[in-house]
Amino acid sequence: MKILISSILIPALLLLSACQPSSFSPEQPPEQPSHPDEAVYVSGYTDDTGTVTLDAGPYRFEVKIKDSSQNPVPDMLVNVYLLKNYVLVYAADPDGNYYPSFTIKTYDELGLSPTQGKPIPAIIPIALTVIGVTLAVYEFATDPPHIDELKMDPWGVSTCAWMDLNDLFALAGSIATGGSCIIKLTATTSKTVSLVLKGIEGFSTFASLIGLSLNIFDEDRIHVCYKHIYGNPIPIIYIDQIIANRNFWAQFTLTWGENPRDLDAHLWTPEIEGQTYHIYWYYKGAKDTPPYADLDVDDTTSWGPEHITIYRNFPGTYVFAVHHYAGDGLITTSGAVVRIFKPDGDVKILRVPSNEYAESGWWWWVCEINGSTGQINIINQVSPNPPVH
């Protein structure tokens, strides 16, 4: 009898236990996070391993920052912005030693779309590489993916206005993240640059660099737009219209490499109201009185820029040259480049000859310009002597 009861009870107990939750059975998969229903902004700094983990709404991002040698970069400011259609991860160096790096992804590209039928990752990894700063403006070789579409995302508040370069300089400073911001130009061509404001001493340098990179000048009127989330600006400025108002006859912008550390731009004028002029660091000229030309940016610590503008032209010959003033290396190994801008938007680019003999302190004779016709006569030679004695 006891055997019979046991044989009945055991199957019944097994059946009952099968109907109850078991600690050994697989747990139900956790509920998948969905897209955020409003914009999200979070921020943090990388640790000694170059890593920061940020909880952004329903998602957790692990952002790793490395330099071009694949070494981790600590103390980088990282912002994550979740918009309706795009995720922006932006990293910038408050010390100004690296250009900012960023990525713009769709939710599908990050594997965050429930429609893919795949589990949402518990941590979304993002890897960014930063490169060291040389010139304070970095030009992207190709446009970063989705940068144009980000402007059109319906989330976030867009602010648009007409302004000049002084206003743009103030705006860049006010919306910069970690002392840097991105400018995306679509008005005349498609071009993206990043600005490291710590390397820009003032408005004259800023205007010179924007002229160099984007062909936008002091008196031009530009239409800009940017977005912000709950008062936190996204550090990308879009320029979609330009009204050119060029008040100059010619501009010369000199840039170079790390060595020699100090190259100097020089301009000799024809006779102007009875006198010729030599414009360089010692005598910077004047805009509204003779010689109606000036040097407004003089750089002494590598890279440049140096910037000379002619506002009014006079008959005769203008001569432009570059002098190796100080620092190791030679002018022929400096990587020096001179860009000559004309008001009609024409740009001529001249590079220092690298295959000629030179010694320390030599000159690069760049060009002459006919003061009546504007015709540029390219010299492009190195010499121990200045072109005008």
XYZ file of C-alpha atoms in Angstrom:
389
model
C 0.000 0.000 0.000
C 2.789 2.352 0.839
C 4.409 1.576 -2.485
C 1.192 2.327 -4.336
C 0.724 5.726 -2.642
C 4.311 6.702 -3.420
C 3.895 5.763 -7.041
C 0.875 8.010 -7.261
C 2.303 10.913 -5.273
C 5.643 11.152 -7.068
C 4.203 11.752 -10.561
C 1.717 14.184 -9.077
C 4.486 16.127 -7.337
C 6.538 16.179 -10.523
C 3.552 17.504 -12.439
C 2.952 20.196 -9.789
C 6.593 21.255 -9.772
C 6.570 21.546 -13.562
C 3.713 24.042 -13.263
C 5.629 26.230 -10.783
C 8.451 28.697 -11.596
C 11.825 27.012 -11.182
C 15.030 28.695 -10.136
C 16.815 26.518 -12.678
C 14.657 27.488 -15.659
C 15.819 30.312 -17.985
C 14.549 33.743 -16.969
C 12.272 35.698 -19.244
C 14.306 38.104 -21.438
C 14.244 41.624 -20.042
C 12.005 44.146 -21.701
C 13.801 45.773 -24.616
C 14.371 49.525 -24.375
C 12.652 51.516 -27.056
C 13.637 54.709 -28.807
C 13.521 57.727 -26.493
C 10.337 59.736 -26.852
C 12.203 63.024 -26.419
C 15.718 64.389 -26.947
C 18.441 63.351 -24.482
C 21.745 65.036 -23.611
C 24.436 63.673 -21.270
C 28.077 64.556 -20.686
C 31.167 63.240 -18.901
C 34.968 62.955 -18.951
C 37.180 60.018 -19.877
C 39.207 58.315 -17.136
C 42.857 57.226 -17.243
C 41.952 54.437 -19.660
C 40.377 56.934 -22.056
C 36.912 55.584 -21.259
C 33.666 57.104 -20.064
C 30.321 55.359 -19.580
C 27.234 57.524 -20.014
C 23.594 56.650 -19.339
C 21.628 58.381 -22.083
C 17.935 57.806 -21.609
C 17.219 54.117 -22.269
C 20.769 53.406 -23.484
C 24.193 53.096 -21.928
C 27.196 54.215 -24.018
C 30.803 53.230 -23.377
C 32.978 55.735 -25.238
C 36.693 55.046 -25.682
C 39.045 57.797 -26.904
C 42.494 57.044 -28.352
C 45.092 59.174 -30.099
C 46.563 58.420 -33.514
C 49.107 56.090 -31.851
C 46.249 54.187 -30.194
C 47.086 55.432 -26.718
C 44.131 56.175 -24.408
C 43.389 59.869 -23.909
C 42.120 60.842 -20.426
C 40.207 63.993 -19.429
C 38.394 64.290 -22.755
C 34.946 65.868 -22.560
C 32.365 63.592 -24.181
C 28.795 64.599 -25.027
C 26.052 62.258 -26.206
C 22.953 63.673 -27.911
C 19.954 61.479 -28.734
C 17.686 63.003 -31.373
C 14.712 61.491 -33.125
C 16.654 59.887 -35.960
C 20.318 60.266 -35.022
C 22.776 59.764 -32.191
C 25.689 62.231 -31.969
C 28.733 61.376 -29.855
C 31.184 64.288 -29.638
C 34.564 64.344 -27.880
C 36.723 67.432 -27.319
C 39.890 68.267 -25.413
C 39.462 71.234 -22.996
C 43.253 71.742 -23.077
C 43.199 72.260 -26.834
C 45.822 69.629 -27.647
C 43.557 67.557 -29.914
C 41.023 68.298 -32.613
C 37.499 67.217 -31.669
C 36.239 63.882 -32.917
C 32.635 62.865 -33.393
C 30.343 60.341 -34.976
C 26.730 60.634 -36.107
C 24.830 57.347 -36.380
C 21.286 56.239 -37.044
C 19.684 53.991 -34.452
C 19.776 51.145 -36.982
C 23.527 51.570 -37.456
C 24.044 51.232 -33.708
C 21.834 48.153 -33.492
C 19.236 50.059 -31.466
C 16.252 49.447 -33.714
C 13.717 46.923 -32.338
C 12.570 46.323 -35.925
C 15.807 44.446 -36.565
C 14.590 41.673 -34.307
C 17.861 41.593 -32.385
C 18.426 42.178 -28.667
C 19.416 45.733 -27.795
C 22.997 45.636 -26.421
C 23.335 46.400 -22.734
C 26.262 48.731 -23.530
C 26.732 50.511 -26.835
C 30.468 50.790 -27.579
C 31.774 53.898 -29.359
C 35.435 54.251 -30.339
C 36.814 57.641 -31.411
C 40.306 58.662 -32.495
C 41.652 62.173 -31.933
C 44.619 63.777 -33.680
C 46.968 66.437 -32.374
C 46.389 70.093 -33.159
C 48.589 71.960 -35.631
C 46.722 74.835 -37.280
C 43.741 75.925 -35.181
C 41.352 74.969 -38.016
C 41.171 71.384 -39.253
C 39.623 70.642 -42.649
C 37.857 67.301 -43.074
C 38.924 65.524 -46.253
C 35.363 64.260 -46.736
C 32.142 65.265 -45.037
C 31.353 63.166 -41.942
C 28.345 60.883 -42.556
C 24.892 62.277 -41.648
C 26.143 65.760 -40.751
C 23.705 67.395 -43.177
C 20.790 65.228 -42.070
C 21.447 66.036 -38.403
C 20.512 69.653 -39.115
C 17.072 68.514 -40.322
C 16.297 66.242 -37.360
C 12.910 67.331 -35.932
C 14.057 67.185 -32.300
C 15.962 69.998 -30.668
C 15.416 73.702 -31.152
C 16.956 75.349 -34.220
C 18.238 78.913 -34.058
C 19.049 80.730 -37.311
C 20.285 84.269 -37.985
C 22.155 86.495 -40.421
C 25.504 87.680 -39.079
C 29.058 88.699 -39.971
C 32.350 87.122 -38.904
C 32.448 89.028 -35.616
C 29.078 87.509 -34.721
C 30.232 84.059 -35.861
C 33.327 84.375 -33.654
C 31.121 85.144 -30.647
C 28.709 82.317 -31.506
C 31.521 79.773 -31.853
C 32.779 80.705 -28.409
C 29.335 80.476 -26.842
C 28.375 77.026 -28.166
C 31.814 75.387 -28.101
C 32.171 72.046 -26.340
C 35.557 71.588 -24.718
C 36.766 74.718 -26.490
C 35.947 73.462 -29.982
C 33.126 73.422 -32.479
C 32.380 72.282 -36.023
C 31.403 74.510 -38.953
C 29.576 72.936 -41.887
C 29.451 75.050 -45.051
C 26.851 74.334 -47.734
C 26.394 77.841 -49.168
C 29.046 77.689 -51.902
C 30.453 74.197 -51.581
C 30.195 71.264 -49.179
C 32.962 71.576 -46.624
C 33.397 70.788 -42.932
C 36.020 72.245 -40.582
C 36.648 72.111 -36.843
C 37.792 75.080 -34.790
C 40.021 74.725 -31.740
C 39.341 78.060 -30.079
C 42.195 77.710 -27.586
C 44.592 78.139 -30.505
C 42.885 81.301 -31.792
C 44.195 84.414 -30.058
C 41.548 86.851 -31.255
C 39.193 87.890 -34.007
C 41.902 88.755 -36.551
C 43.311 85.220 -36.378
C 39.797 83.765 -36.498
C 38.900 85.837 -39.579
C 42.137 84.846 -41.280
C 41.511 81.150 -40.662
C 37.890 81.313 -41.839
C 39.022 83.128 -44.965
C 41.690 80.482 -45.468
C 39.397 77.488 -44.960
C 35.969 78.670 -46.083
C 36.600 81.760 -48.258
C 34.413 83.900 -45.982
C 35.702 87.395 -45.187
C 35.135 90.232 -42.714
C 32.360 92.141 -44.482
C 30.465 89.118 -45.846
C 27.001 88.405 -44.498
C 26.346 84.780 -43.638
C 23.233 82.851 -42.624
C 23.919 80.370 -39.833
C 21.855 77.780 -37.965
C 22.539 75.552 -34.987
C 20.501 73.282 -32.698
C 20.279 72.942 -28.949
C 18.654 70.504 -26.544
C 17.133 71.981 -23.385
C 19.509 74.921 -23.649
C 22.562 72.739 -24.361
C 23.873 73.691 -27.818
C 25.078 71.062 -30.239
C 28.554 72.327 -31.264
C 27.882 72.262 -35.012
C 27.287 75.531 -36.888
C 25.710 75.345 -40.336
C 26.355 78.116 -42.903
C 23.861 77.815 -45.746
C 23.940 81.282 -47.375
C 26.604 83.927 -48.042
C 26.184 87.473 -49.306
C 29.655 88.499 -50.457
C 30.729 92.049 -49.603
C 34.460 92.086 -50.318
C 36.176 95.314 -49.262
C 39.696 94.233 -50.221
C 41.781 94.034 -53.396
C 43.936 91.043 -52.435
C 44.738 88.963 -49.359
C 47.793 86.825 -48.623
C 47.616 84.053 -46.015
C 50.795 82.205 -45.034
C 50.818 78.874 -43.195
C 53.640 76.385 -42.582
C 54.691 73.392 -40.483
C 56.188 73.072 -37.036
C 59.725 74.060 -38.069
C 61.077 76.652 -38.495
C 58.868 78.049 -35.767
C 58.769 81.630 -37.114
C 58.277 82.582 -40.753
C 57.344 86.173 -41.615
C 55.198 87.555 -44.419
C 56.509 90.688 -46.194
C 54.812 92.991 -48.709
C 56.446 95.833 -50.633
C 54.141 98.364 -52.290
C 54.538 100.612 -55.323
C 54.614 104.348 -54.771
C 51.482 105.460 -52.913
C 50.928 109.193 -52.563
C 54.624 109.823 -53.026
C 56.038 107.016 -50.869
C 56.706 103.272 -51.041
C 56.054 100.990 -48.071
C 57.390 97.736 -46.624
C 54.773 95.904 -44.540
C 55.907 93.219 -42.091
C 55.983 92.563 -38.324
C 57.912 95.774 -37.531
C 55.635 98.033 -39.600
C 52.147 96.574 -39.941
C 50.657 99.236 -42.219
C 47.154 100.717 -42.084
C 43.755 99.996 -43.595
C 42.267 103.486 -44.097
C 45.421 105.546 -44.736
C 48.546 104.907 -46.844
C 49.608 102.238 -47.613
C 45.962 101.001 -47.475
C 47.296 97.548 -46.583
C 48.103 95.855 -43.304
C 49.435 92.817 -41.499
C 46.823 91.903 -38.888
C 48.061 88.433 -37.852
C 51.717 87.728 -36.990
C 52.419 84.209 -35.698
C 55.726 83.295 -34.034
C 55.061 79.772 -32.740
C 54.764 77.473 -35.781
C 51.929 76.707 -38.192
C 50.690 80.282 -38.754
C 48.708 81.967 -40.046
C 50.248 85.273 -41.072
C 47.871 87.512 -42.950
C 48.328 90.635 -45.108
C 45.445 92.444 -46.827
C 45.594 95.088 -49.578
C 42.446 97.232 -49.409
C 43.230 99.775 -52.153
C 45.498 99.128 -55.103
C 47.802 101.594 -56.860
C 49.667 101.442 -60.186
C 53.022 99.732 -60.031
C 54.234 96.430 -58.633
C 53.392 94.785 -55.306
C 55.961 92.194 -54.188
C 55.219 89.433 -51.659
C 57.885 87.281 -49.993
C 58.418 85.085 -46.910
C 61.431 85.230 -44.587
C 62.812 82.510 -42.312
C 63.098 84.626 -39.171
C 63.784 82.089 -36.387
C 63.764 78.420 -35.496
C 65.381 75.189 -36.612
C 65.020 73.870 -40.114
C 65.004 75.615 -43.474
C 62.416 77.544 -45.401
C 62.535 74.847 -48.104
C 61.565 72.161 -45.561
C 58.953 74.300 -43.787
C 55.971 73.162 -45.844
C 55.065 76.839 -46.291
C 51.971 77.635 -48.352
C 50.728 81.049 -49.493
C 47.123 81.474 -50.579
C 46.245 84.607 -52.529
C 42.563 85.549 -52.359
C 40.841 87.950 -54.753
C 37.411 89.542 -54.089
C 35.773 87.534 -56.895
C 36.515 84.326 -54.996
C 39.559 83.340 -57.060
C 42.233 81.627 -54.960
C 45.796 80.935 -56.048
C 47.842 78.486 -53.955
C 51.650 78.625 -53.997
C 53.981 76.205 -52.197
C 57.582 76.794 -51.232
C 60.078 74.937 -53.464
C 61.346 71.924 -51.536
C 64.012 70.872 -54.034
C 66.190 74.000 -53.952
C 69.245 74.707 -51.834
C 68.692 77.029 -48.871
C 70.322 78.092 -45.639
C 69.001 79.439 -42.353
C 67.486 82.899 -42.651
C 66.845 82.724 -46.395
C 63.900 84.178 -48.298
C 61.152 82.703 -50.444
C 60.330 85.114 -53.266
C 56.662 84.251 -53.826
C 55.125 86.579 -56.427
C 54.560 90.031 -57.869
C 51.154 91.589 -58.568
C 50.475 94.302 -61.125
C 48.769 97.080 -59.170
C 46.746 98.188 -62.199
C 45.595 94.876 -63.722
C 45.809 92.487 -60.755
C 47.883 90.091 -62.854
C 49.939 87.744 -60.642
C 53.486 87.002 -61.740
C 54.702 83.900 -59.911
C 58.393 83.970 -58.896
C 58.578 80.991 -56.482
C 62.315 81.052 -55.794
C 64.463 80.905 -52.647
C 67.286 83.382 -52.136
C 69.654 84.620 -49.410
C 68.429 88.173 -50.123
C 65.043 89.892 -50.009
C 63.458 90.637 -53.402
C 63.446 94.407 -52.743
C 66.545 96.099 -51.285
